[in-house]
Coordinates of N, CA and C and ligand atoms in Angstrom, one line a residue:
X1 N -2.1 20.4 8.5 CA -1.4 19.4 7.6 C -1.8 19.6 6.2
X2 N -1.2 19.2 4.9 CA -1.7 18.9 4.1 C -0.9 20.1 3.1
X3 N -1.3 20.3 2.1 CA -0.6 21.7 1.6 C -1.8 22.9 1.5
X4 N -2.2 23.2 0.5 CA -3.1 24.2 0.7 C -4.3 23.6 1.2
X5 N -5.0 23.0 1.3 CA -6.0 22.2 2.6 C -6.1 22.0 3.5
X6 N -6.8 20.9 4.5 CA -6.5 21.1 5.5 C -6.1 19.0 5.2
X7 N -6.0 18.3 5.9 CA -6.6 16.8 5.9 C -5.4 15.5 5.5
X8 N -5.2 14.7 5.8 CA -4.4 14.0 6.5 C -4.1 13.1 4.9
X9 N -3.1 12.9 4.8 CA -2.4 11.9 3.4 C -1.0 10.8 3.9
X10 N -1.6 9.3 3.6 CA -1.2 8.9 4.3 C -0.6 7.3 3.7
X11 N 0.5 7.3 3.4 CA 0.9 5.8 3.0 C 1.2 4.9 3.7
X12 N 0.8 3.4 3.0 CA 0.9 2.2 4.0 C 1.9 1.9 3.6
X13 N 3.3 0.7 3.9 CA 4.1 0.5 3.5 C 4.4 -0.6 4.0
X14 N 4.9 -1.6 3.3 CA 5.0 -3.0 4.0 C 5.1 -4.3 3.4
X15 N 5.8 -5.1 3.9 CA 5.4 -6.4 3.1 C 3.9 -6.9 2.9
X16 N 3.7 -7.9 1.9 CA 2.6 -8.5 1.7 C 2.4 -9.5 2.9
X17 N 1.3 -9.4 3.0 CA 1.0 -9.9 4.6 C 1.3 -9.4 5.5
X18 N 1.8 -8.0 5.1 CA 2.1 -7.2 7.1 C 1.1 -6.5 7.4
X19 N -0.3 -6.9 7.0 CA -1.3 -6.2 7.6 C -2.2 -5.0 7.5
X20 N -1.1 -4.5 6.5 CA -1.3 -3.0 6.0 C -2.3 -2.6 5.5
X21 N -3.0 -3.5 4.5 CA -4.3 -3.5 4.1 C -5.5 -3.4 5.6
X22 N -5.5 -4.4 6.5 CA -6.4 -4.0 7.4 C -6.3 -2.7 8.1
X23 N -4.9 -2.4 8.3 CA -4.6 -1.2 9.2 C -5.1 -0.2 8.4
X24 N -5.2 -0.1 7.2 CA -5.6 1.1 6.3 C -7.2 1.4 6.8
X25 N -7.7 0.5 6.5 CA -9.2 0.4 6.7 C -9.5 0.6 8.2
X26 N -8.8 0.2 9.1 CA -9.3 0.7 10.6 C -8.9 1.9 10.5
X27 N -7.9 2.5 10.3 CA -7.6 4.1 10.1 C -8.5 5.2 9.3
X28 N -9.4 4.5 8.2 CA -10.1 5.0 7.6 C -11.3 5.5 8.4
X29 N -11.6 4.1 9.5 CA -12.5 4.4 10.1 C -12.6 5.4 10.8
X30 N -11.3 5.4 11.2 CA -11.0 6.4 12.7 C -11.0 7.6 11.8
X31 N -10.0 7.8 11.1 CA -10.6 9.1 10.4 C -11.6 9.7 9.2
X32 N -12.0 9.2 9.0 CA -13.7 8.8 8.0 C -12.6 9.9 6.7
X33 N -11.6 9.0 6.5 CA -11.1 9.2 4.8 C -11.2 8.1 4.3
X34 N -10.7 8.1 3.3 CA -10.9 6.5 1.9 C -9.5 6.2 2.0
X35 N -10.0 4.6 2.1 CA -8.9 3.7 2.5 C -8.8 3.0 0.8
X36 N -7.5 4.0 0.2 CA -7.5 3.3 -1.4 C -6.1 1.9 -1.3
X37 N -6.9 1.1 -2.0 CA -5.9 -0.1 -1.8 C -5.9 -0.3 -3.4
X38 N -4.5 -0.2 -4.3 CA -4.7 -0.9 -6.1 C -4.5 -1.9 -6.2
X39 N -4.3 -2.6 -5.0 CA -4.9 -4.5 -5.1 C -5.7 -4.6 -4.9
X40 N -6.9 -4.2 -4.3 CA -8.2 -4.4 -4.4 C -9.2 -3.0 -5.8
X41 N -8.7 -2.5 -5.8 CA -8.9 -1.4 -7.5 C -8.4 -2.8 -8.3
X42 N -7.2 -3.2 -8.7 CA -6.8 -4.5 -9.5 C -7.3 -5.6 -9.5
X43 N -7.8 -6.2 -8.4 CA -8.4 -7.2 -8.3 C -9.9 -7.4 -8.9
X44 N -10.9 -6.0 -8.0 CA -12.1 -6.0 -9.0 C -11.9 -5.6 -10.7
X45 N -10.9 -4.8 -11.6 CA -11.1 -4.8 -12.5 C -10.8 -6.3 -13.0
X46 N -10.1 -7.5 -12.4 CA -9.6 -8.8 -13.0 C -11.4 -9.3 -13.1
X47 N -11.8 -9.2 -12.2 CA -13.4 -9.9 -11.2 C -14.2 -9.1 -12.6
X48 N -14.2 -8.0 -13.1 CA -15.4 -7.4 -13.9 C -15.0 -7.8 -15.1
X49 N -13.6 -8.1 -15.4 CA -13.2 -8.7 -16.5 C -13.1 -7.3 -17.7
X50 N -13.1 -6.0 -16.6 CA -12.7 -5.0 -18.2 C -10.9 -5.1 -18.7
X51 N -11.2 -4.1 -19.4 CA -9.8 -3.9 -19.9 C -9.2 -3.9 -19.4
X52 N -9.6 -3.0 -18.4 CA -8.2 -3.0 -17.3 C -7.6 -4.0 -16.6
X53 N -8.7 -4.9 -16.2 CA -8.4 -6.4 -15.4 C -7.3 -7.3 -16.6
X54 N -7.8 -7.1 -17.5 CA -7.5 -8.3 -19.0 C -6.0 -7.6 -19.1
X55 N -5.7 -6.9 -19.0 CA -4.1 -6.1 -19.0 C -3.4 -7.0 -18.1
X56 N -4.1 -7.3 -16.7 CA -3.1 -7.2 -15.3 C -3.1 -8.2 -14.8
X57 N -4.3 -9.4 -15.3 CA -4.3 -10.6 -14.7 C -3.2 -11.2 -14.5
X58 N -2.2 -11.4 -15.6 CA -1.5 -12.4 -15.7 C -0.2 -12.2 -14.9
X59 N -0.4 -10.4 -15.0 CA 0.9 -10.2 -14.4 C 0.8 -10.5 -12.2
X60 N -0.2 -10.3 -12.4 CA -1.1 -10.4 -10.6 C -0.5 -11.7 -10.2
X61 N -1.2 -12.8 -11.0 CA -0.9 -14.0 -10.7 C 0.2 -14.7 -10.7
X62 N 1.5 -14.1 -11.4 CA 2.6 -14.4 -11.3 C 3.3 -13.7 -9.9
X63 N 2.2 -12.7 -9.5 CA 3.2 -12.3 -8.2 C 4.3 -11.1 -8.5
X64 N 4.4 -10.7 -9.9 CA 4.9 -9.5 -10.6 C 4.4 -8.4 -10.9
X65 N 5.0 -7.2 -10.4 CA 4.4 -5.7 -10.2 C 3.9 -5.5 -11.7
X66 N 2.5 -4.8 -11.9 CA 1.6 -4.3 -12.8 C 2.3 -2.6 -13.4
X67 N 3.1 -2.8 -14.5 CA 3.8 -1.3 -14.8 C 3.6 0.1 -14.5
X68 N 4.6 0.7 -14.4 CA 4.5 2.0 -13.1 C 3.5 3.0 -14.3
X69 N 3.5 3.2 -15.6 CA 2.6 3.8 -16.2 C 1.3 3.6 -16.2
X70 N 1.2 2.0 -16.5 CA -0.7 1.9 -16.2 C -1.0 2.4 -14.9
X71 N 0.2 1.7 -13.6 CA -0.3 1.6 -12.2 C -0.9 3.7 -12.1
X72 N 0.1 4.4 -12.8 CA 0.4 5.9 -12.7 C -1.0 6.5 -13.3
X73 N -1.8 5.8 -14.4 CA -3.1 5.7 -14.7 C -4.1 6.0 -13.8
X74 N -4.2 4.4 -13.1 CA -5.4 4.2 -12.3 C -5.3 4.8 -11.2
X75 N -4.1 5.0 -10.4 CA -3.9 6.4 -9.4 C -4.3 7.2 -9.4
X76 N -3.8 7.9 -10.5 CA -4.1 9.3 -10.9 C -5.7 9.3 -11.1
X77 N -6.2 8.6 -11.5 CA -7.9 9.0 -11.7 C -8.2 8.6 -10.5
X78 N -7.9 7.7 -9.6 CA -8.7 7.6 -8.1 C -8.7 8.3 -7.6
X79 N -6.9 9.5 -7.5 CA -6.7 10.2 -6.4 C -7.4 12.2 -6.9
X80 N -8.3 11.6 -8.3 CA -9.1 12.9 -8.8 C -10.6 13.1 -8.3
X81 N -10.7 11.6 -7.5 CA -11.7 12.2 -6.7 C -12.2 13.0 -6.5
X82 N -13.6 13.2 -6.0 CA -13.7 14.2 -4.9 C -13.6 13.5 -3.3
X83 N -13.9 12.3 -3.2 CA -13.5 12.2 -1.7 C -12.1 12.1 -1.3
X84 N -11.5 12.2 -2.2 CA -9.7 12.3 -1.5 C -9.1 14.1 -0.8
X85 N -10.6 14.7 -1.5 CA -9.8 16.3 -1.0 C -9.3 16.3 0.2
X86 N -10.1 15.7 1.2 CA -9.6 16.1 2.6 C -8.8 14.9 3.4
X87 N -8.0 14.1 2.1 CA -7.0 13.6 2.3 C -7.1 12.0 1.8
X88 N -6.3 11.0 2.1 CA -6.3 9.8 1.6 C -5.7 8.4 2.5
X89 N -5.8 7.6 2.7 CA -4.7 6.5 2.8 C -4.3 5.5 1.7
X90 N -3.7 5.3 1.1 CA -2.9 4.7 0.1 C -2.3 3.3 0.9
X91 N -3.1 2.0 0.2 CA -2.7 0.5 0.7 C -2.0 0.3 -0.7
X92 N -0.7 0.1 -0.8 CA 0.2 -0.7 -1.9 C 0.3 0.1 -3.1
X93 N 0.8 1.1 -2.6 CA 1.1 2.3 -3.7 C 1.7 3.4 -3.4
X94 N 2.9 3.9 -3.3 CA 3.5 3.4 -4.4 C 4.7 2.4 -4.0
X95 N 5.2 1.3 -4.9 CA 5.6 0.0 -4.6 C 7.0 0.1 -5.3
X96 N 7.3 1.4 -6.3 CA 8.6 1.3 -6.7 C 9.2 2.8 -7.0
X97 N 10.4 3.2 -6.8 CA 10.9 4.6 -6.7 C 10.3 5.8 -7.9
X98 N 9.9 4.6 -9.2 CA 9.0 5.5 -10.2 C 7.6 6.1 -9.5
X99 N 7.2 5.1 -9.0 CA 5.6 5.0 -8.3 C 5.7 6.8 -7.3
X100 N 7.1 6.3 -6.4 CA 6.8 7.7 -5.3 C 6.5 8.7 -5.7
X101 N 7.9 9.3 -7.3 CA 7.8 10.0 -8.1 C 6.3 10.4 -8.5
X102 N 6.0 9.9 -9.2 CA 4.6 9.8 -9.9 C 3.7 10.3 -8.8
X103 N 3.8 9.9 -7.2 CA 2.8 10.3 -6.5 C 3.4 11.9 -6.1
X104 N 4.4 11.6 -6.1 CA 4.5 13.2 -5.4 C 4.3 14.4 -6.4
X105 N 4.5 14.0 -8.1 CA 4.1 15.1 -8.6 C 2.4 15.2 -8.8
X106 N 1.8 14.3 -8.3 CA -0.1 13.9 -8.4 C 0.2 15.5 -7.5
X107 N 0.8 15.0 -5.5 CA 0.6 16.1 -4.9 C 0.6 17.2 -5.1
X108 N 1.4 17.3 -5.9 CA 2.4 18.9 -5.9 C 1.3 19.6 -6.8
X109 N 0.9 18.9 -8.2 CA -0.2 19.2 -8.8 C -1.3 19.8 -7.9
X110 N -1.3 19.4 -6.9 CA -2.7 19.4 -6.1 C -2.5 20.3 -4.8
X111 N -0.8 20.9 -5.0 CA -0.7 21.7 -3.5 C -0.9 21.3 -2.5
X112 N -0.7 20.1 -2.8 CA -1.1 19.2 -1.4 C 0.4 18.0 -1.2
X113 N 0.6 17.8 0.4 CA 1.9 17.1 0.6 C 1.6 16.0 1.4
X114 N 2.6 14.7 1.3 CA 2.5 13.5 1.8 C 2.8 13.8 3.2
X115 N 1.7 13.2 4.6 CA 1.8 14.1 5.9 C 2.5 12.6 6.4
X116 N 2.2 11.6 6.3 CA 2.9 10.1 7.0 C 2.9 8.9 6.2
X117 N 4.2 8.1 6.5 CA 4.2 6.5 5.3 C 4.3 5.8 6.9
X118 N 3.8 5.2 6.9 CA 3.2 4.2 8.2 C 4.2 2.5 7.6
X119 N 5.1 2.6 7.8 CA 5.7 1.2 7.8 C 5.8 0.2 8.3
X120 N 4.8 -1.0 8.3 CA 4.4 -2.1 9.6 C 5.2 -2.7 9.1
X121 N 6.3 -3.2 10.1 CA 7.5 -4.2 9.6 C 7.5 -5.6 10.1
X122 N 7.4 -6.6 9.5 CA 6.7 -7.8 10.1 C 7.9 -9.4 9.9
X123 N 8.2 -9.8 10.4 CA 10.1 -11.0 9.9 C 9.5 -11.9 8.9
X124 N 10.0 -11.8 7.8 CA 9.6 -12.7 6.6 C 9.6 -14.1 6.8
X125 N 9.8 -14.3 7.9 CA 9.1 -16.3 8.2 C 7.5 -16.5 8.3
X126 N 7.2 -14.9 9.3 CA 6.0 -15.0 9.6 C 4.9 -14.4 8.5
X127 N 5.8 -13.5 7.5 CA 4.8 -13.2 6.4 C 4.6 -14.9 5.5
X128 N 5.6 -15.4 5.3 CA 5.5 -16.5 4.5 C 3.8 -17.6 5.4
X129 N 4.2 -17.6 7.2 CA 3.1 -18.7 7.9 C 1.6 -17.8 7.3
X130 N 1.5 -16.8 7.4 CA 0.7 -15.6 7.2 C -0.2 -16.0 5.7
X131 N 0.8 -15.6 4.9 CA 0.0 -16.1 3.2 C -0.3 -17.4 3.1
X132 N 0.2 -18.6 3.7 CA -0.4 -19.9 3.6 C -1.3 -20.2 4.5
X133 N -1.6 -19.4 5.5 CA -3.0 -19.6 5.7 C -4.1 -18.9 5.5
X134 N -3.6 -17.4 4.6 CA -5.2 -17.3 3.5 C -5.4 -17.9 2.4
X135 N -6.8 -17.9 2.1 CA -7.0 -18.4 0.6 C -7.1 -17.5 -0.4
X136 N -6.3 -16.9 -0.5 CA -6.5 -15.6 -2.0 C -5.6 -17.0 -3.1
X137 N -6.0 -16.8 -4.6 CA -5.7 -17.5 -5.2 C -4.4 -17.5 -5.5
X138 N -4.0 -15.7 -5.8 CA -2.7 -15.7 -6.0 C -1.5 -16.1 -4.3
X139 N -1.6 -16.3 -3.7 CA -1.4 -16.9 -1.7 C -1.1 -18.5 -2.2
X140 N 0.0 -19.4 -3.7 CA 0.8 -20.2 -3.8 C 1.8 -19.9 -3.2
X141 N 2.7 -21.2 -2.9 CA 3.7 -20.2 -2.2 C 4.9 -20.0 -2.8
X142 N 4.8 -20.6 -4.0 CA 5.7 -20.2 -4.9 C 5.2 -18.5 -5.4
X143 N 4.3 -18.5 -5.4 CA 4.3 -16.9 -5.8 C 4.2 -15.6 -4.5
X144 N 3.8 -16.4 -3.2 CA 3.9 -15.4 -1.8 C 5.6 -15.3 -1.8
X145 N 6.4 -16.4 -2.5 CA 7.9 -15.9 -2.1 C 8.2 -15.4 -3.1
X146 N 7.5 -15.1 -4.6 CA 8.0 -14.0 -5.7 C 7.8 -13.1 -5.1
X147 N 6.2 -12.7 -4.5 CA 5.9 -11.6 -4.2 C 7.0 -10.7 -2.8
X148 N 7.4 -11.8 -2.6 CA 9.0 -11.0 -1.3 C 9.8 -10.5 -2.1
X149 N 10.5 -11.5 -3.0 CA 11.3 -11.6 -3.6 C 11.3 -9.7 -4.5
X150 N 10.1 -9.6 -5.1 CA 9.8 -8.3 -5.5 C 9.6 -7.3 -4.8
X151 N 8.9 -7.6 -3.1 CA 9.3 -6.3 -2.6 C 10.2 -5.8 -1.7
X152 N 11.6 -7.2 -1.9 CA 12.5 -6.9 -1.0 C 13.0 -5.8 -2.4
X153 N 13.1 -5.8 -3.4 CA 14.1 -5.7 -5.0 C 13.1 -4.2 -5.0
X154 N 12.1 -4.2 -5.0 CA 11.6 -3.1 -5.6 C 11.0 -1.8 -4.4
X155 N 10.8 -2.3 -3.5 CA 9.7 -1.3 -2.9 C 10.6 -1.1 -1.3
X156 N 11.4 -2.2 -0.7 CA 12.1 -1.9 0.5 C 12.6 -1.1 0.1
X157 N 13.1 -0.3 -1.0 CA 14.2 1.2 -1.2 C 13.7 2.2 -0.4
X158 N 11.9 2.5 -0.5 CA 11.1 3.3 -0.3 C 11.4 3.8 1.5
X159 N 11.7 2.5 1.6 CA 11.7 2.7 3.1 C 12.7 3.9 3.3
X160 N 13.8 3.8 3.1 CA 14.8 5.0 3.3 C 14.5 6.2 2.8
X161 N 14.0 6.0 1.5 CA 13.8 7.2 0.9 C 12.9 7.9 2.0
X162 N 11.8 7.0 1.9 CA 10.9 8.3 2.8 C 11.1 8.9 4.3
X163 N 12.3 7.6 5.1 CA 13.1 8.0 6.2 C 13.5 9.1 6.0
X164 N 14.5 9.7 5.0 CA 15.4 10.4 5.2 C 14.4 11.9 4.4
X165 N 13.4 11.6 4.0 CA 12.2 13.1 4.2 C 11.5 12.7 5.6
X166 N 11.9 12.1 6.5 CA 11.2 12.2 7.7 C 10.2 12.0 7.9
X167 N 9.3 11.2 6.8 CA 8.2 11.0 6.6 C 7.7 9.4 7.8
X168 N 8.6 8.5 7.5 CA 8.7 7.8 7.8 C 8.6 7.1 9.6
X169 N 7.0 6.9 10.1 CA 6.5 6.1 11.0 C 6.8 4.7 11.2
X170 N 7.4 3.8 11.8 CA 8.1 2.6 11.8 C 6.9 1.8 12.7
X171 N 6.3 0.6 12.5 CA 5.8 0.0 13.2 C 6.0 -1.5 12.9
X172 N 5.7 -1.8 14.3 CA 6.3 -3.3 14.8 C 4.9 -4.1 14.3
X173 N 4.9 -5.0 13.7 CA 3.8 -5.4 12.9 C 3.5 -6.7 13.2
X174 N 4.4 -7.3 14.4 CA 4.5 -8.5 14.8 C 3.6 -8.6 15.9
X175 N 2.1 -7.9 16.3 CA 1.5 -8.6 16.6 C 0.2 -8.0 16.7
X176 N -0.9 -8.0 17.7 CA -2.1 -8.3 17.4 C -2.9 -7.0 16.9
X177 N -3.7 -7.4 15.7 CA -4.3 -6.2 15.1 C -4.4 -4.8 16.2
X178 N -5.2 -5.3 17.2 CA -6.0 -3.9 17.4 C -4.3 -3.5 18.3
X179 N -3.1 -4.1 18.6 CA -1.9 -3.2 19.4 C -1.3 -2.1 18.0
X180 N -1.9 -3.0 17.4 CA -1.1 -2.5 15.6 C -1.5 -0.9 15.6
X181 N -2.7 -1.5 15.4 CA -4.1 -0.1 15.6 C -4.0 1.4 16.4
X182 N -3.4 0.7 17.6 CA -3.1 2.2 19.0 C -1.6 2.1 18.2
X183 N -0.7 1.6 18.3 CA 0.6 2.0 17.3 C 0.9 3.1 16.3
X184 N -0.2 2.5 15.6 CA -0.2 4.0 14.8 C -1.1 4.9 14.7
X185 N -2.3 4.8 15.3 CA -2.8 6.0 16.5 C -2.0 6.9 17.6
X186 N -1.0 6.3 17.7 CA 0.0 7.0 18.7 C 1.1 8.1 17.8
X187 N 1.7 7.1 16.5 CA 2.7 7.5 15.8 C 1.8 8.9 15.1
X188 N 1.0 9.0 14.5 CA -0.2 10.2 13.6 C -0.5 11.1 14.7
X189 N -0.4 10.5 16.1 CA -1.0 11.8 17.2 C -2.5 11.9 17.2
X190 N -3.0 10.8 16.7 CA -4.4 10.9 16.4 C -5.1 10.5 17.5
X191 N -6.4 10.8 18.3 CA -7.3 10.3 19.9 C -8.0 9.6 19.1
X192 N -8.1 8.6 19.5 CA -9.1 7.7 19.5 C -9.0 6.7 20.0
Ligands
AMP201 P1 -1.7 -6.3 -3.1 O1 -3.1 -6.7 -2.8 O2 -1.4 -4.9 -2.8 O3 -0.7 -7.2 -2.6 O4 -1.6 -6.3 -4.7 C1 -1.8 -7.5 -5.4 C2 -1.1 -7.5 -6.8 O5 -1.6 -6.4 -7.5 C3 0.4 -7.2 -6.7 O6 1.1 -8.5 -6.5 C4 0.7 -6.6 -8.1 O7 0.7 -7.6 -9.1 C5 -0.5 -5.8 -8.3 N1 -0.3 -4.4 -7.7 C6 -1.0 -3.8 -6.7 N2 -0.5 -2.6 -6.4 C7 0.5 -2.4 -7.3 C8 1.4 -1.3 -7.6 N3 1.4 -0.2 -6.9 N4 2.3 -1.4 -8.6 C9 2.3 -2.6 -9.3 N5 1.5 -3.6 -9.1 C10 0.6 -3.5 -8.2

């Protein structure tokens, strides 16, 4: 898999609250790559208060996507790693058709190709019960239903696009973590 490497590259895709973040991180486990999430990259820069945070706060809290050039920024230097050589998982990136772009020429730079987009699909009643009972600050629910609102508008496109490269693993996201877990353990072909 991979382009000139060997090692597994791998996007999450999904509504907010479908999970995708934890699913990233148990998959990390299973495959001991880095589970990169740029809402949690965005969130500690708000938390350390640099530049970077002081750019994006406002936009975060409104529940409004952080521009495809900075976002194309802090990617690009994550995915210059060195632990991304032998591959990655990507939580909430990329979120708009500029974003894919932007990732696929990061790849192409790097001879290396997107192997799975893991799409946990979850019915927007249950993401709404979902964000009102965590406590993340921005989890108002005037802003959990901007944040729909923006990724029905902006990032559901993604879903086809990456269908129709065949990229595209479909999962049922409506229910309990660890069935989530063997779901797409099953979909990657992965033992564990
Ligand atoms: P998340 O934890 O992935 O839901 O991200 C929280 C917030 O960070 C989002 O609502 C956006 O404001 C911002 N953000 C995270 N990833 C991106 C991205 N790929 N493009 C633009 N904004 C992002």
């Amino acid at each position: 898999m991979g382009g000139a490497g060997e090692g597994v590259r791998v996007v999450f895709l999904g509504p907010p609250g479908s999970g995708k973040g934890t699913q990233a991180q148990l998959l990390a486990g299973d495959l001991e790559l880095p589970a990169i999430s740029t809402g949690d990259m965005l969130r500690e820069a708000v938390a350390n208060g640099s530049e970077l945070g002081r750019r994006v706060r406002k936009i975060m809290e409104s529940g409004e996507l952080v521009g495809d050039d900075l976002m194309a920024e802090v990617v690009g230097e994550r995915l210059s790693h060195a632990d991304t050589e032998r591959g990655f998982l990507l939580d909430g990136y990329p979120r708009t058709a500029s974003q894919a772009e932007t990732l696929l020429r990061i790849l192409v730079e790097g001879s290396d190709t997107l192997d799975h987009v893991v799409f946990i699909d979850v019915p927007e009643d249950e993401l709404v019960r979902r964000a009102l009972l965590r406590q993340r600050v921005d989890d108002r629910e005037d802003v959990v239903r901007e944040r729909l609102r923006v990724y029905r508008e902006r990032t559901q496109p993604l879903v086809e696009y990456y269908r129709s490269q065949g990229l595209l693993r479909e999962i049922d996201g409506n229910r309990e973590v660890e069935a989530v877990r063997r779901a797409i353990l099953d979909a990657l072909g992965v033992d564990a």
